[in-house]
Each structure stands twice: as C-alpha cells, then as structure tokens.
C-alpha cells in the first residue's frame, strides 16, 4: 500500500494548497483499491440490485436457445425464392411457441409459425402473414409470396444472438442494474457472486451542529449533512454506519475515529477541515492516521482532508451542505465505486446552452447548480437555480444537475454551451 507521500511524489506539480480537480482524481485513484474478491458472497437476484459482480456470469445456455420466428407468418426455405415471379407454397402444419413442431417441410412447402416458435433446421426465413396471399380450399392451404419483398434470414432470430452458451454474459465489476438482473434471470440463474457491501461510517463535527430533536439554540444549525450523505451512500448500495454529531472534544473525536476505523472501509466526516477552524478535528485526523489537508481549486468545496486511518480511507469533507454534496459527487462517489469493485465509467457530461451569463474565474473548477430542460428544437438548455451560496441546500433540490465550469474556463455568455453533470440516480 502506497503512503500518501509516495502518491504525492508521483503526482506532477503536487501542491496541497493548490490542487486541481484532475489532480485530486489522480491522487484518489492511487489511494483507494477495490475490496478483495475473496470476501465475495452469493446473493439471490432480488437481493442483488445495486451490488457489484465479483465474478463473470457465464451463460449456461444460449439465448435464444433455438432459431425462432420473429413474426407470425410462414416459415420456408428462401433458396426457393425467384427474383422475378411469385413463390407459391403449400402449408403443411402450424408451429406454436413453446413446443417444437414434429414433421418435415419439403421443397414447395411451408409451415405456419407463431412469434417465438422454433424454426425447423431446414427453414431459414419467415414471411409475415400480411405480406402474402393465403388461399384455403378443401383441406389444402397455399400461400403466394410476391417477388422481391424478402431475403434469406428475414424475420428469423438466431440461436445465441443475445448470448452464446459458455460466454460471459456479464463481467466482474458490473453494477447490477435492473437490466442486468433481468439478463441473469433470462439465463435461469437464481443467484450471483457479488462483492460484499462497502461499509461506510459517517459523522458530522462542529459544536454549532444540532442533531434532530435537540432544542434549537442561537447560532446553531440542524445537521443536514448526515442526511445527504446517508442518502447518497444508500443510493450507491453501501452499508451505512451513522455515528451522529461529534462535538469538538478530543476525547469524543478520538473515540469516534477509532470506532469508525475499526468497523468501516471508509469514513466520511463533514466540517472542521477549513482554515481557521478550532483545530480539534484536523489534529485528531493527523494524530490517528496518514492524512493530507488540501485546498482544492474548486467551488464550492475548497478544503478537504484525505487519507487513511487504520485500514479505512478517510474523506474529511467541508462543512457547508452544498460543498459536502458536490465534493461527494465529484470525488467520494467515484472513489467508493472503485472500492466497491465497480468498473462503471462515469456518466458522460452533457452539453447544454446557457440561458444566463455565468461569471467564472479561470484557474478553478466551479460546480453551479443548474436546471436542464429540452428546448423545442431538441437542444438542451440550462439555467442556474439562482443563489449559488455553498450553504443553499435548496439549490440542490431545485437543480437536476451541476453545471461544470472547468479549470481553465472563463466567463460564459448567454447562448454559450457548457458541460452538465446530471444528478439522475445519484442524489
Ligand atoms: P466548517 O467547514 O466546519 O467551517 O463549516 C462551514 C459551514 O457549514 C458553517 O456555517 C457550519 O455551520 C455549516 N455546517 C457544518 N456542518 C454542518 C452540518 N452537519 N449540517 C449543516 N451545516 C453544517
Ligand atoms: Mg466547523
């Protein structure tokens, strides 16, 4: 395991007092490692939503298991098609979905077939009912297929076209989404091998922070950070350990960090890391672990502490509620996903036209709360949610994404395109 100093030494132009967002990403990619696959467990599909696969899911069957019809119609051998004249065929039976049709279809013959029914080996094409003329007289039914409307293989689903037997249907590192659960079920597999849940402990610090239920007092604020952090962790499928509000008291802080480090893979704190704080939190982090204190060129969320206490990774977030959510989304979330063993790539940023001028200083990354909508012409528009103060939590509720104004970027004029990180699913 690399020490923080080793990681810092390998990072181009590392300056803890002026880190770019990209440098933070590079640092965290070295600091955090996936949990061991040795600690994986079997989970029933209904309990596996949001978990991460520890092993490939190898398909025991081909899907579909047989060549079958994609339409209600008539199956035949396309070698008989003429380019210039209609093809007349006699119907010799009906194949229904769910069972194989017994019999032989010879030249000049076809089989009435339903969607999903197995296609006999010597037939390769299905003509939809509505494309041909059907004539029934006495006990003989014939169809006539006009020329040039079909080619060999039309309306046929090939065996294994979704999945081939023996192939990895899903790979280790896959996050189990609803679609992935369905895919596993379609293979007839009732359970999957997943990484154990990541255990994340969190607490808030600060003497002015009140837990819900405490009597309000002047100058104090109710703790909202534990609730946003709880929600974002739960959305990610983490096992959460809520440790409450910890006062600025060395004894209490030490006990909290020690307990968290013993039980959790990661510890998230909020508050107490900014410049000019009563130094208890920072001092305790320093005493108990290998921790770096950063000033990041970003807004909101400039101060942050990162490191290890025991085997746990520490994310010491700032106190301001919006700064907590933004630093979580920008840094903690990707780092935790990596720890969970997920190989998911971050969702791509979208481009949207700004409906407002935005003031932006080059030399730092800004995350403004935005509301993205589709214009009548199909392009995306974005406006800000108004007051961008780092304590204005309502902006995170009103917005549906963050406008990401990159490090080198300057002011934005009305109509300029900007990058947007949508919240969908994350908050
Ligand atoms: P700090 O980073 O500790 O200087 O806190 C910055 C601001 O965030 C202060 O106004 C705090 O009152 C506020 N704050 C800190 N922790 C919380 C919390 N858990 N919930 C809501 N606001 C908080
Ligand atoms: Mg504080």
XYZ file of C-alpha atoms and ligand atoms in Angstrom:
451
model
C 0.000 0.000 0.000
C 1.480 3.359 -1.045
C 1.830 6.064 1.590
C 0.322 9.466 0.951
C 3.825 10.852 0.469
C 4.574 8.237 -2.214
C 1.384 9.091 -4.057
C 2.060 12.826 -3.792
C 5.647 12.398 -5.008
C 4.454 10.642 -8.166
C 1.958 13.388 -8.972
C 3.079 16.146 -11.353
C 3.178 19.537 -9.626
C 1.512 18.341 -6.407
C 0.803 21.271 -4.105
C -1.619 20.524 -1.253
C -2.531 24.196 -1.130
C -3.493 24.432 -4.788
C -4.693 21.133 -6.190
C -6.708 20.962 -9.386
C -9.778 18.733 -9.563
C -7.922 16.475 -12.006
C -5.026 16.071 -9.581
C -7.463 15.086 -6.858
C -8.887 12.394 -9.142
C -5.406 11.127 -9.944
C -4.495 11.052 -6.243
C -7.644 9.194 -5.215
C -7.199 6.627 -7.991
C -3.930 5.667 -6.268
C -5.229 5.919 -2.722
C -8.224 3.609 -2.996
C -8.260 -0.014 -4.093
C -11.127 -2.412 -4.810
C -12.222 -4.610 -1.900
C -10.836 -8.107 -2.162
C -12.762 -10.581 -4.304
C -12.031 -13.153 -1.541
C -14.750 -11.533 0.500
C -17.412 -12.068 -2.127
C -20.751 -13.691 -1.353
C -23.699 -15.252 -3.172
C -26.814 -13.123 -3.418
C -30.281 -14.025 -4.645
C -31.266 -11.865 -7.575
C -33.909 -9.918 -5.675
C -31.248 -9.007 -3.085
C -28.588 -8.194 -5.655
C -29.872 -4.912 -7.056
C -27.110 -2.298 -6.783
C -24.444 -4.846 -5.860
C -21.272 -5.347 -7.903
C -20.389 -8.663 -9.543
C -17.289 -10.322 -8.088
C -17.144 -12.900 -10.907
C -18.165 -13.099 -14.533
C -21.621 -14.553 -15.093
C -21.028 -17.325 -17.608
C -24.061 -18.247 -19.617
C -25.080 -21.900 -19.119
C -27.371 -21.681 -22.158
C -27.678 -19.869 -25.437
C -30.296 -17.141 -25.624
C -32.387 -17.683 -27.587
C -31.913 -21.412 -27.232
C -33.112 -22.125 -30.804
C -33.549 -20.348 -34.095
C -37.074 -18.980 -33.884
C -39.547 -16.767 -35.630
C -39.680 -13.022 -35.019
C -43.163 -12.745 -36.601
C -46.468 -14.511 -37.013
C -46.253 -15.841 -40.560
C -44.983 -18.731 -42.666
C -41.537 -20.300 -42.416
C -39.863 -21.561 -45.571
C -36.525 -22.183 -47.286
C -35.514 -18.945 -49.029
C -33.419 -20.811 -51.642
C -36.715 -21.259 -53.457
C -37.363 -17.517 -53.911
C -37.395 -16.230 -57.506
C -36.263 -12.733 -58.380
C -38.990 -12.130 -60.947
C -42.021 -14.223 -60.057
C -44.132 -15.039 -57.033
C -43.462 -18.182 -54.990
C -46.373 -20.467 -54.178
C -46.045 -22.838 -51.201
C -48.320 -25.382 -49.553
C -48.854 -25.055 -45.782
C -48.113 -28.382 -44.042
C -48.731 -27.527 -40.408
C -48.549 -24.959 -37.618
C -45.643 -24.362 -35.200
C -46.668 -22.777 -31.909
C -44.407 -21.050 -29.410
C -43.311 -23.279 -26.561
C -43.006 -26.607 -28.369
C -41.102 -27.965 -31.339
C -43.150 -28.867 -34.414
C -42.728 -32.519 -35.349
C -42.502 -33.216 -39.069
C -40.638 -32.405 -42.232
C -41.122 -29.425 -44.521
C -40.129 -30.287 -48.073
C -39.472 -28.197 -51.165
C -42.673 -26.410 -52.230
C -43.939 -26.428 -48.673
C -44.012 -24.035 -45.744
C -45.020 -24.031 -42.093
C -47.427 -21.637 -40.435
C -45.451 -20.261 -37.496
C -46.106 -18.060 -34.469
C -43.730 -15.494 -32.990
C -41.148 -17.245 -30.818
C -41.855 -20.735 -32.197
C -38.826 -22.884 -33.028
C -37.785 -22.693 -36.664
C -37.116 -26.194 -38.108
C -33.489 -26.707 -39.191
C -34.031 -26.576 -42.940
C -36.092 -23.363 -42.874
C -34.361 -20.008 -42.690
C -36.917 -17.296 -43.416
C -40.366 -16.189 -42.270
C -42.794 -14.281 -44.427
C -45.175 -12.208 -42.293
C -48.829 -13.153 -42.709
C -49.787 -9.741 -44.104
C -47.133 -9.923 -46.862
C -48.583 -12.929 -48.645
C -51.819 -14.078 -50.144
C -53.358 -17.057 -48.351
C -55.816 -19.330 -50.152
C -57.591 -22.210 -48.406
C -59.536 -24.728 -50.459
C -60.807 -28.017 -49.088
C -58.050 -29.257 -46.785
C -55.192 -27.588 -48.664
C -53.896 -24.117 -47.814
C -51.422 -22.353 -50.075
C -49.637 -19.044 -49.789
C -48.216 -16.838 -52.511
C -45.224 -14.623 -51.740
C -44.687 -11.704 -54.125
C -41.165 -11.354 -55.594
C -38.523 -9.010 -54.130
C -40.034 -8.420 -50.724
C -37.843 -10.805 -48.711
C -34.319 -12.062 -48.477
C -32.937 -15.161 -46.786
C -32.879 -14.857 -42.983
C -35.617 -12.243 -42.723
C -37.724 -12.398 -39.547
C -35.559 -15.081 -38.037
C -33.969 -14.786 -34.588
C -30.761 -16.766 -34.475
C -29.861 -19.102 -31.669
C -27.428 -17.341 -29.328
C -27.861 -13.929 -30.945
C -28.356 -12.394 -27.479
C -25.931 -14.681 -25.649
C -23.895 -17.769 -26.527
C -23.532 -20.666 -24.113
C -20.166 -20.548 -22.304
C -19.624 -16.856 -22.869
C -19.502 -14.203 -20.137
C -22.928 -12.637 -20.198
C -21.774 -10.071 -17.622
C -18.325 -9.298 -16.380
C -16.897 -8.922 -12.890
C -17.193 -5.278 -11.893
C -20.639 -4.900 -13.439
C -23.029 -2.932 -11.275
C -26.265 -4.899 -11.070
C -28.893 -2.663 -12.627
C -32.494 -3.739 -13.265
C -31.476 -4.707 -16.816
C -28.554 -6.795 -15.526
C -30.846 -8.613 -13.058
C -33.186 -9.438 -15.929
C -30.330 -10.710 -18.056
C -29.110 -13.028 -15.286
C -32.670 -14.291 -14.787
C -33.009 -14.980 -18.530
C -30.138 -17.459 -18.150
C -32.035 -19.365 -15.484
C -29.588 -18.384 -12.737
C -31.191 -17.639 -9.337
C -28.138 -16.032 -7.715
C -24.914 -14.206 -8.458
C -21.495 -13.853 -6.829
C -21.145 -10.265 -5.601
C -18.644 -8.232 -3.624
C -19.625 -7.685 -0.035
C -21.212 -4.322 0.580
C -18.830 -1.493 1.306
C -19.178 -0.314 4.915
C -19.069 3.434 5.229
C -19.165 5.280 8.557
C -20.007 8.961 8.695
C -20.375 11.665 11.276
C -20.715 15.405 11.441
C -18.453 17.615 13.520
C -18.892 21.081 14.971
C -20.204 22.498 18.222
C -22.799 24.546 16.349
C -24.328 21.455 14.726
C -27.539 20.096 16.265
C -28.916 16.615 15.847
C -32.591 16.452 15.000
C -34.632 16.514 18.180
C -32.211 18.767 20.033
C -33.565 22.096 21.200
C -32.688 24.898 18.775
C -30.315 27.499 20.146
C -28.939 30.732 18.823
C -26.167 30.320 16.275
C -26.727 26.599 15.892
C -27.799 24.753 12.734
C -29.517 21.439 12.297
C -27.293 18.727 10.888
C -28.285 18.190 7.280
C -25.011 16.658 6.103
C -25.655 13.293 7.696
C -28.885 13.052 5.767
C -27.487 13.948 2.362
C -24.501 11.652 2.920
C -26.761 8.839 4.141
C -28.931 9.231 1.032
C -26.092 9.295 -1.455
C -24.382 6.294 0.159
C -27.615 4.324 0.275
C -28.264 5.079 -3.399
C -24.853 3.575 -4.152
C -25.641 0.360 -2.302
C -23.247 0.953 0.614
C -23.819 -0.365 4.124
C -24.023 2.800 6.195
C -22.937 3.390 9.772
C -24.387 6.614 11.169
C -22.291 7.936 14.048
C -24.191 11.125 14.773
C -22.763 14.540 15.553
C -19.423 14.552 17.332
C -18.579 17.603 19.434
C -15.272 19.498 19.169
C -13.825 17.494 22.018
C -10.615 15.495 21.593
C -11.851 12.554 23.666
C -15.089 12.208 21.737
C -13.393 12.738 18.370
C -10.723 10.152 19.094
C -13.307 7.597 20.173
C -15.388 8.249 17.048
C -12.476 7.932 14.630
C -11.183 4.815 16.396
C -14.561 3.078 16.269
C -15.129 4.062 12.629
C -11.665 2.884 11.587
C -12.251 -0.452 13.274
C -15.533 -1.170 11.542
C -15.653 0.681 8.232
C -13.923 0.591 4.857
C -14.343 4.334 4.542
C -15.031 7.201 6.923
C -16.751 10.381 5.831
C -16.777 13.399 8.096
C -18.101 16.873 7.493
C -16.882 20.113 8.992
C -13.760 21.116 10.814
C -11.294 20.988 7.927
C -11.379 24.599 6.778
C -8.725 27.167 7.573
C -9.297 28.935 10.863
C -11.277 26.076 12.376
C -10.777 25.250 16.008
C -8.245 22.603 15.156
C -9.555 19.535 17.026
C -10.786 17.576 14.042
C -7.699 18.164 11.939
C -5.395 17.491 14.874
C -7.165 14.201 15.598
C -7.011 13.086 11.970
C -3.309 13.850 11.955
C -2.743 12.036 15.228
C -4.595 8.864 14.272
C -3.810 8.498 10.608
C -1.861 9.356 7.495
C -3.851 12.358 6.311
C -3.281 15.172 3.822
C -5.061 18.517 4.138
C -5.886 20.076 0.833
C -7.045 23.311 -0.628
C -8.610 22.410 -3.933
C -9.033 24.876 -6.778
C -12.783 24.404 -6.878
C -16.010 25.984 -5.771
C -17.826 25.049 -3.699
C -15.681 22.716 -1.581
C -12.190 24.133 -1.287
C -10.921 22.496 1.917
C -10.760 18.728 2.197
C -8.836 16.159 4.196
C -7.968 12.798 2.650
C -6.011 9.829 3.856
C -6.116 6.654 5.882
C -6.935 5.903 9.477
C -6.039 2.292 10.147
C -7.344 0.353 7.123
C -10.113 2.867 6.443
C -9.969 5.553 3.816
C -10.838 8.964 5.232
C -12.741 11.662 3.372
C -12.875 14.786 5.525
C -15.371 16.984 3.716
C -16.022 20.659 4.349
C -18.995 21.663 6.500
C -21.148 23.603 4.100
C -24.064 21.461 2.950
C -23.683 22.113 -0.785
C -19.913 21.693 -0.571
C -20.498 18.284 1.046
C -22.744 17.122 -1.776
C -20.512 18.492 -4.522
C -17.284 17.030 -3.124
C -19.115 13.750 -2.565
C -20.311 13.639 -6.181
C -17.014 14.820 -7.631
C -14.576 12.743 -5.564
C -16.040 10.455 -2.923
C -18.557 8.710 -5.149
C -16.066 7.681 -7.867
C -13.586 6.592 -5.175
C -16.188 4.481 -3.352
C -17.340 2.918 -6.631
C -13.764 1.856 -7.246
C -13.575 0.403 -3.731
C -16.818 -1.477 -4.378
C -15.141 -3.182 -7.320
C -17.279 -1.395 -9.886
C -15.773 -0.884 -13.315
C -18.531 1.536 -14.345
C -17.345 4.570 -16.239
C -18.674 7.947 -15.091
C -21.755 9.074 -16.996
C -20.779 11.385 -19.851
C -21.220 15.105 -19.329
C -23.955 16.638 -21.464
C -23.663 19.874 -23.396
C -26.333 22.496 -22.799
C -26.796 26.084 -23.914
C -26.602 28.502 -21.014
C -29.646 30.746 -20.704
C -27.686 33.082 -18.442
C -24.307 34.742 -18.396
C -22.105 32.996 -15.795
C -19.236 34.659 -14.012
C -16.325 32.312 -13.710
C -12.709 32.785 -12.673
C -10.166 30.816 -14.666
C -7.922 28.663 -12.500
C -10.540 26.720 -10.548
C -13.380 24.332 -11.305
C -16.865 25.565 -10.456
C -19.957 23.449 -9.970
C -23.084 25.565 -10.281
C -26.475 24.089 -9.604
C -28.456 24.055 -12.804
C -31.788 23.047 -14.216
C -31.554 21.401 -17.627
C -34.516 21.287 -19.988
C -35.125 20.373 -23.623
C -35.897 23.242 -25.956
C -38.486 22.909 -28.752
C -35.688 22.277 -31.267
C -34.440 19.337 -29.193
C -31.274 21.012 -27.884
C -30.605 21.190 -24.152
C -30.844 24.447 -22.256
C -29.644 25.128 -18.744
C -30.324 27.882 -16.250
C -28.905 28.208 -12.764
C -31.063 27.730 -9.699
C -30.215 31.232 -8.508
C -28.234 31.816 -5.322
C -25.096 29.687 -5.556
C -24.040 30.062 -1.916
C -22.419 26.876 -0.597
C -24.937 26.711 2.221
C -28.009 26.991 -0.030
C -29.161 23.391 0.019
C -32.434 24.205 -1.720
C -30.368 24.726 -4.888
C -29.511 21.011 -4.851
C -33.196 20.152 -4.626
C -34.308 22.554 -7.351
C -31.481 21.677 -9.705
C -31.320 18.494 -11.745
C -27.610 18.711 -12.439
C -24.351 20.534 -11.892
C -23.020 22.968 -14.477
C -19.332 22.079 -14.605
C -17.181 25.087 -15.428
C -13.744 23.635 -15.995
C -10.425 24.770 -14.545
C -9.236 26.913 -17.462
C -12.677 28.172 -18.467
C -13.618 31.860 -18.019
C -16.915 33.741 -18.137
C -19.822 32.209 -20.016
C -22.056 34.336 -22.259
C -25.750 33.723 -22.883
C -26.037 31.038 -25.564
C -22.598 29.503 -24.893
C -22.542 25.738 -24.437
C -21.492 24.391 -21.051
C -20.930 20.898 -19.629
C -23.543 19.498 -17.284
C -23.318 16.540 -14.887
C -26.848 15.239 -14.367
C -27.904 14.060 -10.898
C -30.066 11.201 -12.198
C -29.828 8.284 -9.805
C -27.006 9.780 -7.739
C -28.728 12.162 -5.366
P -16.969 24.351 8.616
O -16.439 23.684 7.387
O -16.950 23.474 9.807
O -16.288 25.666 8.830
O -18.495 24.676 8.337
C -18.897 25.572 7.341
C -20.362 25.885 7.461
O -21.128 24.717 7.324
C -20.782 26.505 8.777
O -21.723 27.533 8.527
C -21.430 25.352 9.513
O -22.374 25.814 10.412
C -22.046 24.569 8.390
N -22.140 23.163 8.764
C -21.137 22.409 9.261
N -21.554 21.153 9.493
C -22.862 21.118 9.130
C -23.852 20.092 9.142
N -23.560 18.861 9.559
N -25.094 20.378 8.688
C -25.366 21.636 8.267
N -24.481 22.626 8.226
C -23.238 22.400 8.675
Mg -16.895 23.913 11.871
